[in-house]
XYZ file of C-alpha atoms in Angstrom:
256
model
C -77.373 -4.893 -18.988
C -74.056 -5.659 -17.321
C -71.925 -3.087 -15.530
C -68.207 -3.226 -16.272
C -65.239 -1.545 -14.654
C -62.300 -0.620 -16.871
C -58.791 0.422 -15.850
C -57.258 2.690 -18.484
C -53.833 4.188 -19.132
C -53.292 7.056 -21.534
C -50.880 9.651 -22.807
C -53.025 12.784 -22.690
C -50.707 15.043 -24.707
C -52.771 14.940 -27.924
C -56.216 15.108 -26.302
C -58.547 17.831 -25.031
C -58.853 15.895 -21.780
C -60.930 13.028 -20.476
C -64.335 14.600 -21.010
C -66.120 14.471 -24.345
C -66.221 17.900 -26.031
C -67.732 19.365 -29.186
C -64.286 20.117 -30.617
C -61.158 18.024 -30.322
C -60.450 14.410 -29.495
C -61.111 13.271 -25.909
C -60.238 10.082 -24.059
C -63.903 9.474 -23.173
C -64.987 10.071 -26.767
C -62.413 7.638 -28.173
C -63.438 4.918 -25.723
C -67.142 5.426 -26.421
C -66.548 5.256 -30.181
C -64.588 1.997 -29.867
C -67.179 0.430 -27.547
C -70.045 1.504 -29.812
C -68.451 -0.414 -32.681
C -68.231 -3.528 -30.542
C -71.677 -3.197 -28.935
C -73.506 -2.012 -32.042
C -75.057 0.919 -30.180
C -74.036 3.985 -28.196
C -72.202 3.282 -24.928
C -71.791 5.892 -22.178
C -68.454 5.748 -20.321
C -68.040 7.442 -16.921
C -64.530 8.221 -15.660
C -63.400 8.497 -12.044
C -61.442 11.669 -12.783
C -62.074 14.253 -15.497
C -58.436 14.933 -16.337
C -57.596 18.138 -18.216
C -56.059 18.478 -21.650
C -52.475 17.186 -21.620
C -52.824 15.273 -18.328
C -51.923 11.578 -18.318
C -53.195 8.514 -16.462
C -51.639 5.229 -15.432
C -54.827 3.884 -13.861
C -57.939 5.871 -14.690
C -61.086 3.908 -13.817
C -64.281 3.959 -15.866
C -67.694 2.357 -15.575
C -70.090 1.462 -18.377
C -72.992 -0.807 -19.198
C -73.122 -3.322 -22.051
C -76.134 -5.184 -23.356
C -74.239 -8.099 -24.881
C -72.223 -10.750 -23.046
C -68.481 -10.540 -23.591
C -65.629 -12.008 -21.568
C -63.714 -9.128 -19.899
C -60.339 -10.205 -21.311
C -61.847 -10.396 -24.792
C -63.298 -6.912 -24.322
C -59.852 -5.560 -23.429
C -58.389 -6.981 -26.647
C -61.308 -5.814 -28.796
C -61.307 -2.250 -27.476
C -57.518 -1.863 -27.683
C -57.618 -3.032 -31.302
C -59.801 -0.023 -32.119
C -57.963 2.606 -30.052
C -54.951 4.762 -30.799
C -51.775 3.476 -29.093
C -52.032 6.586 -26.872
C -54.898 4.903 -25.006
C -54.836 1.380 -23.558
C -57.462 -0.507 -21.595
C -55.316 -2.302 -19.027
C -58.006 -4.438 -17.392
C -61.753 -5.062 -17.394
C -63.983 -6.748 -14.848
C -67.668 -7.175 -14.161
C -68.737 -4.742 -11.454
C -71.754 -4.396 -9.154
C -74.905 -3.296 -10.990
C -74.881 0.171 -9.427
C -71.103 0.750 -9.607
C -70.265 4.334 -10.616
C -66.605 5.090 -11.306
C -66.818 8.718 -10.239
C -69.276 8.768 -7.328
C -68.060 5.535 -5.711
C -64.385 6.572 -5.663
C -63.026 7.158 -2.145
C -59.385 8.072 -2.840
C -57.608 9.441 -5.912
C -53.838 9.622 -6.176
C -52.057 12.062 -8.481
C -48.346 12.437 -9.114
C -46.517 15.403 -10.634
C -42.999 15.277 -12.148
C -40.711 18.289 -11.844
C -37.593 18.117 -14.012
C -34.257 19.787 -13.381
C -30.957 20.395 -15.107
C -29.511 23.205 -17.179
C -30.955 21.811 -20.412
C -34.432 20.370 -20.809
C -34.694 16.933 -22.408
C -36.623 16.609 -25.694
C -37.660 13.132 -24.532
C -39.321 14.384 -21.350
C -41.082 17.418 -22.754
C -44.564 15.811 -22.618
C -44.156 14.137 -19.217
C -42.828 16.725 -16.791
C -42.373 20.424 -16.073
C -38.778 21.521 -16.570
C -38.210 24.039 -13.766
C -34.432 24.179 -14.225
C -32.678 24.637 -10.892
C -33.076 22.028 -8.131
C -35.766 22.819 -5.550
C -35.669 22.580 -1.760
C -37.798 19.449 -1.354
C -37.723 19.665 2.456
C -39.219 23.176 2.440
C -41.831 22.031 -0.082
C -42.811 19.050 2.059
C -43.062 21.280 5.127
C -45.397 23.680 3.288
C -47.371 20.778 1.849
C -48.255 19.545 5.323
C -50.294 22.742 5.800
C -52.652 21.509 3.092
C -53.247 18.013 4.496
C -56.656 17.512 6.075
C -60.141 18.849 5.354
C -60.007 22.457 4.164
C -61.761 24.976 1.960
C -59.501 24.949 -1.120
C -61.177 27.898 -2.899
C -57.758 29.562 -3.341
C -56.527 26.420 -5.135
C -59.202 26.067 -7.802
C -59.342 27.495 -11.313
C -60.753 30.996 -11.591
C -64.354 30.970 -12.799
C -65.193 27.509 -11.464
C -68.796 27.040 -10.350
C -68.341 24.150 -7.914
C -71.027 24.145 -5.215
C -68.598 23.320 -2.395
C -64.855 23.982 -2.384
C -64.205 21.889 0.733
C -62.003 18.895 0.015
C -59.878 16.445 2.044
C -56.209 15.738 1.345
C -55.089 12.530 3.056
C -51.430 12.878 2.197
C -48.961 15.070 0.295
C -45.392 13.871 -0.245
C -42.399 15.513 -1.931
C -39.401 13.391 -2.884
C -36.356 13.259 -5.154
C -35.973 10.135 -7.265
C -32.899 8.636 -8.969
C -31.584 10.454 -12.004
C -33.967 10.563 -14.946
C -32.674 8.187 -17.667
C -34.040 10.558 -20.342
C -32.166 13.576 -19.003
C -29.611 15.162 -21.317
C -27.941 16.868 -18.343
C -25.494 14.514 -16.642
C -25.236 16.475 -13.410
C -26.569 15.301 -10.027
C -29.222 18.045 -10.152
C -31.012 16.188 -12.925
C -32.871 13.923 -10.479
C -36.613 14.707 -10.793
C -38.720 15.967 -7.897
C -42.013 14.121 -7.429
C -45.069 15.573 -5.711
C -47.717 12.991 -4.861
C -51.131 13.866 -3.436
C -53.898 11.590 -2.190
C -57.373 12.944 -1.599
C -61.068 12.182 -1.617
C -61.558 14.472 -4.597
C -60.094 17.537 -6.247
C -61.297 20.871 -7.599
C -60.558 21.960 -11.152
C -56.784 22.570 -11.488
C -56.382 22.034 -7.729
C -53.410 19.673 -7.945
C -51.669 21.861 -10.517
C -52.128 25.002 -8.402
C -50.782 23.172 -5.352
C -47.745 22.152 -7.420
C -47.221 25.671 -8.734
C -47.402 27.028 -5.185
C -44.940 24.459 -3.828
C -42.497 25.186 -6.653
C -42.399 28.792 -5.439
C -41.689 27.468 -1.939
C -38.903 25.272 -3.320
C -37.384 28.331 -5.001
C -37.448 30.258 -1.725
C -40.066 32.753 -2.900
C -42.597 31.843 -0.201
C -42.792 29.660 2.902
C -45.318 27.494 4.724
C -46.777 30.549 6.457
C -47.609 32.123 3.075
C -49.185 28.857 1.913
C -51.339 28.704 5.030
C -52.347 32.343 4.519
C -53.380 31.618 0.915
C -55.414 28.609 2.033
C -57.285 30.579 4.702
C -57.865 33.559 2.431
C -59.882 31.617 -0.178
C -58.313 34.090 -2.654
C -56.964 32.515 -5.858
C -54.526 35.406 -6.383
C -52.660 34.507 -3.175
C -51.789 30.964 -4.295
C -49.115 30.142 -6.866
C -49.289 29.704 -10.602
C -51.064 26.780 -12.225
C -48.425 24.194 -13.163
C -48.598 23.006 -16.780
C -50.729 19.906 -17.374
C -48.136 17.646 -18.964
C -46.349 16.825 -15.692
C -49.484 15.432 -14.041
C -50.475 11.755 -13.853
C -53.564 10.114 -12.358
C -51.881 7.164 -10.659
C -54.621 5.291 -8.820
C -58.294 5.313 -7.861
C -59.480 3.423 -4.782
C -62.989 2.268 -3.895
């Protein structure tokens, strides 16, 4: 058996998420079905991040084992030929025998797109959260710094989660405005998207989206960095902000 490492990009809008489920089409399920056709037997695919329904990835990483010899570049072509255009294997390489995409990951980077302007664009509806009015990015960045470091993020995980430990480490959180979105239908200067990028060792369920929802409230002037710090220390989900919708979130990079 050979262990392979795949880098995968996907538009998650039409899928129930990364993880295989009994109902609905998943990214993992589609990859396993394509690989099973090529290998002639079931293939288990492990992803670095179990992205939710509607979340996208530019560089998800997966590990798997194949019995038959196949050149990595040929595997990329063969798998892509069997996948929907929503999912693309970008690269494949032979990995160490014990490589595990999820447990060996040291840093994951996510990016969230916040869209502005008086009118939402029909072309951006699956790839960003249209929040309307421009946000105060400086206030958001200031509040975001409260979350950097090792903390108990219980207040920033989905209600009902059964994770054994809610302690996680954020290495960095950045808030920035980027040049005007070319897909915007609003020609005003306020149409420039706001980007929130977070880097961490790992994330709780919905953690990034709750952080985004909380920072949006900061950007609107409805709370400040003191309120964010209070929510963090409280471990109380009700004191953090709303969960941002999934379609603005992208898994950008996984480091090992």
